[in-house]
Tab-separated table of C-alpha atoms in Angstrom:
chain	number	residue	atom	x	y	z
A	370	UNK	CA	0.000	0.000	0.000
A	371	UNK	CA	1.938	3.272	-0.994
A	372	UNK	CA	-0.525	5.848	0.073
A	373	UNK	CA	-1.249	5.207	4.077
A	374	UNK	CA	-3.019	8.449	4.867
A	375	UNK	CA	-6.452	8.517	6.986
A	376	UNK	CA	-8.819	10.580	8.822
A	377	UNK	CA	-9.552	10.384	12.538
A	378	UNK	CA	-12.309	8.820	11.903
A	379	UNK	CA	-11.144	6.348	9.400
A	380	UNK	CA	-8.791	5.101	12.144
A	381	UNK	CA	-11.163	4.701	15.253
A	382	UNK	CA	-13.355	2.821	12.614
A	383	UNK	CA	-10.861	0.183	12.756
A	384	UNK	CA	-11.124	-0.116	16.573
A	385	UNK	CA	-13.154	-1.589	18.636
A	386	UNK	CA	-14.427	-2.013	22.029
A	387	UNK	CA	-13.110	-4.705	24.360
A	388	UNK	CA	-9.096	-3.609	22.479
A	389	UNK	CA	-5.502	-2.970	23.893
A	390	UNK	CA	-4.459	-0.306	22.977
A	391	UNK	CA	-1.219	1.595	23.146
A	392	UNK	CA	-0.383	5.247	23.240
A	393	UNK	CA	2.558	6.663	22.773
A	394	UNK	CA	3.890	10.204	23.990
A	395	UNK	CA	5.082	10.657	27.567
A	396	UNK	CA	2.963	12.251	30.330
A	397	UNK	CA	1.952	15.809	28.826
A	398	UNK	CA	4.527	15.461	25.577
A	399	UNK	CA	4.075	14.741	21.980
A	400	UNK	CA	0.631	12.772	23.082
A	401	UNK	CA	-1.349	11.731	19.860
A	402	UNK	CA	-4.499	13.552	21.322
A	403	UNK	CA	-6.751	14.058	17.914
A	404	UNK	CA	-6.737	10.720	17.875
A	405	UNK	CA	-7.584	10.303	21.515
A	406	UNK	CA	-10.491	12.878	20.645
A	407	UNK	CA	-11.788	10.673	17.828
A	408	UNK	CA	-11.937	8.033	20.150
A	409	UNK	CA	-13.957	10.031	22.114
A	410	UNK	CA	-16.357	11.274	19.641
A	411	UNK	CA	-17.526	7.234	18.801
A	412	UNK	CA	-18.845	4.265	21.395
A	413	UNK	CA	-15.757	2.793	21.669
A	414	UNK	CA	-15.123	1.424	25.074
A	415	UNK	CA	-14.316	-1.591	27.655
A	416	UNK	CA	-10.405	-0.311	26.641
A	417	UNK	CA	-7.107	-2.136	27.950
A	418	UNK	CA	-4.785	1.313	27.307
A	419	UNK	CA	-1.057	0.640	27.683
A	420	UNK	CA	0.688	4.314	28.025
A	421	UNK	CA	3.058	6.254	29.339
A	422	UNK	CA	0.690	8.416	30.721
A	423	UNK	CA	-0.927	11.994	30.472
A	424	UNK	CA	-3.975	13.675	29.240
A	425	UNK	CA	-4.646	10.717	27.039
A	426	UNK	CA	-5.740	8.321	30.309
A	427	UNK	CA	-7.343	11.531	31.762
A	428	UNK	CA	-10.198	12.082	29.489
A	429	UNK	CA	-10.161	8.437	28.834
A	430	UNK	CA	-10.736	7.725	31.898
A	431	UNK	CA	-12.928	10.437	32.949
A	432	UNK	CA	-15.240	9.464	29.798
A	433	UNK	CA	-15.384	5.794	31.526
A	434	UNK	CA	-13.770	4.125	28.334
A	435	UNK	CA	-11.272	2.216	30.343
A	436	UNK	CA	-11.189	-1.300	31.568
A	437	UNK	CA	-7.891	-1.764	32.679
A	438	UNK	CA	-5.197	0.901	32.353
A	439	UNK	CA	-1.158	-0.726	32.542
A	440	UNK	CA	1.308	2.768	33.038
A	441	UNK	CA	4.318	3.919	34.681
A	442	UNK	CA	2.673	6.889	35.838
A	443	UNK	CA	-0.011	9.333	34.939
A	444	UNK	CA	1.223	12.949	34.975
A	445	UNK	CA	1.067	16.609	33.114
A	446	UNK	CA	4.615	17.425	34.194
A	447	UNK	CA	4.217	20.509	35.629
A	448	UNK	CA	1.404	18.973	37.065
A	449	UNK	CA	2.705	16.361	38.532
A	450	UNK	CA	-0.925	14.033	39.097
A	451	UNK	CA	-3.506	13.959	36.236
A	452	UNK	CA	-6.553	15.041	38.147
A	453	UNK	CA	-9.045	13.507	35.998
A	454	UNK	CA	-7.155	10.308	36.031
A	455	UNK	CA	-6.918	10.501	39.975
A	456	UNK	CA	-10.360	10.627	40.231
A	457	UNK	CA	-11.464	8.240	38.225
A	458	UNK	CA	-8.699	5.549	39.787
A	459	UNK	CA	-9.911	7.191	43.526
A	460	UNK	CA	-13.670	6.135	42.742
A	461	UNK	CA	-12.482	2.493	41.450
A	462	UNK	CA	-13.365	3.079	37.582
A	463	UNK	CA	-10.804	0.806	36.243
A	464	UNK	CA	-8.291	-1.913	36.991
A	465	UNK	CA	-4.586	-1.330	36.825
A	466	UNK	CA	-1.298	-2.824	36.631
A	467	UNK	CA	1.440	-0.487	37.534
A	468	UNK	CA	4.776	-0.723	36.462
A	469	UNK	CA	8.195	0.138	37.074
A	470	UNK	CA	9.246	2.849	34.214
A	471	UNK	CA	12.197	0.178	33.236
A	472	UNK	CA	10.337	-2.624	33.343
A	473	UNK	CA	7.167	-0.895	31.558
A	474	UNK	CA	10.292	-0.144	28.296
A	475	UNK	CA	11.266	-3.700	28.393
A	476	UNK	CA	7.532	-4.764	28.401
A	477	UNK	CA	7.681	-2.858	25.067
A	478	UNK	CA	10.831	-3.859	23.848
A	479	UNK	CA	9.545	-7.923	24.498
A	480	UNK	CA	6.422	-7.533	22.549
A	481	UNK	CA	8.198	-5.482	19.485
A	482	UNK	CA	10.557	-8.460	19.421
A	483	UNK	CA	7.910	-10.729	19.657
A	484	UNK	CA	9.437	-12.946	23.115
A	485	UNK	CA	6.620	-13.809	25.953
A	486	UNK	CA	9.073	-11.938	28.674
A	487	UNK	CA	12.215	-9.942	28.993
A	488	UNK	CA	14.338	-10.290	32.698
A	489	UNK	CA	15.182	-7.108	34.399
A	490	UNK	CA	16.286	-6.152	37.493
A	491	UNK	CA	14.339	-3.088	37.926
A	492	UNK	CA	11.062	-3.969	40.737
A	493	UNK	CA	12.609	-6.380	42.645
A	494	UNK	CA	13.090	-5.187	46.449
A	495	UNK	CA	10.171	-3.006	46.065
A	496	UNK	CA	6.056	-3.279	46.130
A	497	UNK	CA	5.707	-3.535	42.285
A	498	UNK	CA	5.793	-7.108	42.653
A	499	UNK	CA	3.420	-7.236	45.976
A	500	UNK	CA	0.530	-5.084	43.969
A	501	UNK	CA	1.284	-7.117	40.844
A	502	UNK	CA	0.924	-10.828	42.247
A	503	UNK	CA	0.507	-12.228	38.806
A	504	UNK	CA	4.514	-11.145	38.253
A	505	UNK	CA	6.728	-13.488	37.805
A	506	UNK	CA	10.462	-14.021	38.342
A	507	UNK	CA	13.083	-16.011	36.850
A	508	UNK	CA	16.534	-17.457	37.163
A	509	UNK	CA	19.298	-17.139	34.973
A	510	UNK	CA	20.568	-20.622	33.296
A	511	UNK	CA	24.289	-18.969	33.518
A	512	UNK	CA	26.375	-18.967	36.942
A	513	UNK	CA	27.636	-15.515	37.545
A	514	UNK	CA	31.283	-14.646	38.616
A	515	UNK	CA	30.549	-16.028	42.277
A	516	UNK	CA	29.239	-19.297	40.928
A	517	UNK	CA	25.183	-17.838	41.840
A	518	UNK	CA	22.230	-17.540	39.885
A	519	UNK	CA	20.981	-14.287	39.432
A	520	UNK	CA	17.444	-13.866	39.931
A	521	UNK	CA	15.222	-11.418	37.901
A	522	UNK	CA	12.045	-9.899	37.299
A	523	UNK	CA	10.010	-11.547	34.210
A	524	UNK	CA	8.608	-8.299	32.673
A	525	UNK	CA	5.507	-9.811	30.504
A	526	UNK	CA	5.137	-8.354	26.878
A	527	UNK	CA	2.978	-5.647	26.283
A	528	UNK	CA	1.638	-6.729	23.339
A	529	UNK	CA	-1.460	-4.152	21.643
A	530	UNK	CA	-4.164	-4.628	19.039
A	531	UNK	CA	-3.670	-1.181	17.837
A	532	UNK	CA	-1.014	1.673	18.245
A	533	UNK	CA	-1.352	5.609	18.360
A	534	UNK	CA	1.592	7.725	18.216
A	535	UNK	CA	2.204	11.459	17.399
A	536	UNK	CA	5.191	12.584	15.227
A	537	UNK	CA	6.626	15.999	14.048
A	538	UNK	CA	6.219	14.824	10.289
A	539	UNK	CA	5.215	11.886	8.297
A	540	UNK	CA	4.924	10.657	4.787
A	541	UNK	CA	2.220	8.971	3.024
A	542	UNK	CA	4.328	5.773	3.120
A	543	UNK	CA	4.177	5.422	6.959
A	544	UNK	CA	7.519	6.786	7.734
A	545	UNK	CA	7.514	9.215	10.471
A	546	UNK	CA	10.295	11.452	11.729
A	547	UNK	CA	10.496	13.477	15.116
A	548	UNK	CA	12.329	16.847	15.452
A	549	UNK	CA	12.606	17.294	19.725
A	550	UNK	CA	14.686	16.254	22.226
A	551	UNK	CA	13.091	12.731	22.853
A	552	UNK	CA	11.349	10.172	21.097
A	553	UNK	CA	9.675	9.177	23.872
A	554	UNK	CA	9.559	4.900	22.630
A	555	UNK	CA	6.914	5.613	20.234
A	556	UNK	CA	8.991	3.451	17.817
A	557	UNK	CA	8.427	0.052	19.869
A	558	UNK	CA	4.546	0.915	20.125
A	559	UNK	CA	4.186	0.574	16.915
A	560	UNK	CA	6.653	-2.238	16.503
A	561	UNK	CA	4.852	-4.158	19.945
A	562	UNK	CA	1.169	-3.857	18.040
A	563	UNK	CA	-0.733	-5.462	15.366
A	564	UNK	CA	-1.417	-2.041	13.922
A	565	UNK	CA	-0.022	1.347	14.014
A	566	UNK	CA	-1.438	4.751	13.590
A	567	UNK	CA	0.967	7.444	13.378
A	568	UNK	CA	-0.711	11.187	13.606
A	569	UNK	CA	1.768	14.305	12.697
A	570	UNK	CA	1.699	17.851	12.423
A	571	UNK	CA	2.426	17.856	8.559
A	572	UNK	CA	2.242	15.542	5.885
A	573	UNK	CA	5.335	15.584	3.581
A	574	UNK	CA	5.622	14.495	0.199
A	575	UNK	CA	9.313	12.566	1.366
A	576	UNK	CA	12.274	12.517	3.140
A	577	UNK	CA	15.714	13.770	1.355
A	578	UNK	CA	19.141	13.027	1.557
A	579	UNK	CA	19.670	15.481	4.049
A	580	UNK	CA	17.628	13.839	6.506
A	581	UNK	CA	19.175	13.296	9.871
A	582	UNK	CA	19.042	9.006	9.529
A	583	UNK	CA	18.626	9.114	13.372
A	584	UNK	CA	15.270	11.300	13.318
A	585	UNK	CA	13.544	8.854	11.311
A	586	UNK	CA	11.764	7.270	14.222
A	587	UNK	CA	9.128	4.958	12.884
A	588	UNK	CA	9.623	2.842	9.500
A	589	UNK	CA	6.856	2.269	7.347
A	590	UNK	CA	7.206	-1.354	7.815
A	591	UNK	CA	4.996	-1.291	11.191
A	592	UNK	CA	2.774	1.483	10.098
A	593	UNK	CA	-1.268	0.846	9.380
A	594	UNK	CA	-2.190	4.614	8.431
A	595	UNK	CA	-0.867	8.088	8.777
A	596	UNK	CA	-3.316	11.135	9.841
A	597	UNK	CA	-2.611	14.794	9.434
A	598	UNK	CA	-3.187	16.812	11.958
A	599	UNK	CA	-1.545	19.834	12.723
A	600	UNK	CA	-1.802	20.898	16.455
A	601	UNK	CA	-2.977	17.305	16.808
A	602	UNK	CA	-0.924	16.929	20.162
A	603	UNK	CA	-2.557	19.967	21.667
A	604	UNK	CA	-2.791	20.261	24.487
A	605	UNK	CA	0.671	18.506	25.185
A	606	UNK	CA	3.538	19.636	23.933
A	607	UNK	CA	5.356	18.550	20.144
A	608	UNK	CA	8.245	20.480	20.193
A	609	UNK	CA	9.665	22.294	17.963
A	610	UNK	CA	6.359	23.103	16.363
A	611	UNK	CA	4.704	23.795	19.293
A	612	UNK	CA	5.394	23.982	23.237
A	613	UNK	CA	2.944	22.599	25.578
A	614	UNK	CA	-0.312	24.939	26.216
A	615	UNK	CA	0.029	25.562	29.724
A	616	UNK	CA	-2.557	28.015	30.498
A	617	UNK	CA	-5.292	25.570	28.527
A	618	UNK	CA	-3.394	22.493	30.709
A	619	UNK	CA	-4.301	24.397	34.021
A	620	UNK	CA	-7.584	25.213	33.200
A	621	UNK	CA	-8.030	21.760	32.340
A	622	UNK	CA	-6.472	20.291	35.252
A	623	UNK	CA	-9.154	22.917	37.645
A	624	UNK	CA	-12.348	21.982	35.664
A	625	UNK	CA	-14.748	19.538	36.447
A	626	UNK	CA	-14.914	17.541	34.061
A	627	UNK	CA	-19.103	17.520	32.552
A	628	UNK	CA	-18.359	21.337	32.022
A	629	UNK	CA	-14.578	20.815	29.832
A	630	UNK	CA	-16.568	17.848	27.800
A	631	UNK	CA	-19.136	19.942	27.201
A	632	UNK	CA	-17.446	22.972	25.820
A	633	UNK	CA	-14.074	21.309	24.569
A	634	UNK	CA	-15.634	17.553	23.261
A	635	UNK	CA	-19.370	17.589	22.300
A	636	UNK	CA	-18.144	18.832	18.683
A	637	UNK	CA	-18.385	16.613	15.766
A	638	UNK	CA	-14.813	16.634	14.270
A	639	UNK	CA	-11.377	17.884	15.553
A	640	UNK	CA	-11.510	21.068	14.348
A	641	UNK	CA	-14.579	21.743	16.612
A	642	UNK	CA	-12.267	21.343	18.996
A	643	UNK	CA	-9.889	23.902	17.870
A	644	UNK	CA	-11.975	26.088	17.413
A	645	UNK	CA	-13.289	26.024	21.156
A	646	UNK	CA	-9.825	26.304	21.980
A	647	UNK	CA	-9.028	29.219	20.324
A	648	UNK	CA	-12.152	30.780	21.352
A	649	UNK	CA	-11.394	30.018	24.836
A	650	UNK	CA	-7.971	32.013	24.359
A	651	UNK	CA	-9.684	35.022	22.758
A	652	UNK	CA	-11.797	35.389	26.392
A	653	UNK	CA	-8.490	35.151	28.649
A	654	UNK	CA	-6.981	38.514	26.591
């Protein structure tokens, strides 16, 4: 297929309820949120989400579309707790398995290489493995320098049904290349899922010779469909296009959340959405 490129909605009409799904980004940065949005905007729920997470478990979990959330955390950075996603865990709406940051990375890198389990050392000693009773350990085959064997944590693959992941830029092949400081592992979502959906800020005809190699995060290889959408990872940051929209984040964080739904997600398409965004900066000048 040479020519990838989707709507919102054409992806979230590939999900469906009862999914794992994975979303990429990292607490409040490069977070594929008009995706998220889409997946508000349809019935789609019952939701395994696997994420480093932010906003994206927030109004997820807010909206009640989660089942069981697995995460290393759930922040806005300079917030350090997502409110809606405190509230929702505080009144029991979902399950979840929390993980170790490490051993959440080599639950990716298992399932993008296809293995049951990785071993780490990372959770032993501490109470990820007394709230996670279903985690295993395991011993390695191969005496150490003392003549012991080392014992380790058996991080379980995170395998997913579907992917979403934000990017700086993107072709219509699938290939999509970051520009900030981080990329944040959105390269083994896709790689650890059956399908991949990779949203950007611009849609480029191609990638030249003077492309940094190393920016070239996601190959087209593990790539389902590619969506356009510029100021797609509002309200988290996708730098350099665009820094994170902290005054929108804070009012956010401080609403309840019937009255941001209502005025920020009862619109039809994304740029309903943008639109009430800009028209809620116009009333704070």
């Amino acid at each position: 297929m040479s020519d990838k490129t989707m709507t919102p909605e054409e992806v979230v009409g590939r999900l469906r309820s009862g999914m794992t799904i994975g979303i990429g980004g990292w607490g409040s940065r490069r977070k594929p949120m008009a995706l998220v949005r889409a997946l508000l905007r349809s019935e789609i729920t019952d939701l395994t989400v696997i994420s480093y997470g932010g906003p994206d478990v927030g109004l997820l979990a807010a909206a009640g579309r989660i089942r069981r959330l697995v995460a290393a955390f759930t922040t806005l950075d300079s917030i350090p707790l997502e409110p809606h996603f405190r509230a929702a865990r505080e009144r029991g709406a979902f399950a979840m398995t929390e993980l170790d940051e490490a051993m959440f990375m080599w639950g990716l890198h298992a399932a993008a290489n296809r293995l049951p389990f990785l071993p780490v050392r990372a959770g032993l000693g501490s109470d990820v493995m007394t709230v996670n009773p279903e985690l295993r350990t395991v011993r390695s085959p191969y005496a150490d320098d003392e003549g012991g064997y080392e014992e380790f944590a058996a991080v379980p693959a995170l395998r997913m049904e579907a992917a979403l992941v934000h990017v700086n830029r993107a072709d219509r092949l699938g290939n999509g290349q970051y520009l900030g400081p981080d990329p944040y592992f959105d390269d083994l979502f896709c790689e650890a899922a059956d399908t991949a959906y990779v949203s950007c800020e611009r849609l480029v005809d191609g990638f030249g010779n003077d492309t940094v190699p190393q920016t070239l995060l996601i190959g087209r290889h593990c790539v389902t469909g590619v969506v356009e959408t510029p100021n797609g990872a509002h309200f988290t940051s996708c730098v350099p296009d665009h820094d994170r929209d902290e005054p929108f984040q804070r009012m956010y964080a401080t609403t309840p959340w019937s009255v941001f739904a209502e005025r920020f997600l009862s619109g039809r398409s994304e740029d309903d959405y943008q639109r009430a965004v800009q028209a809620w900066h116009e009333e704070q000048r």
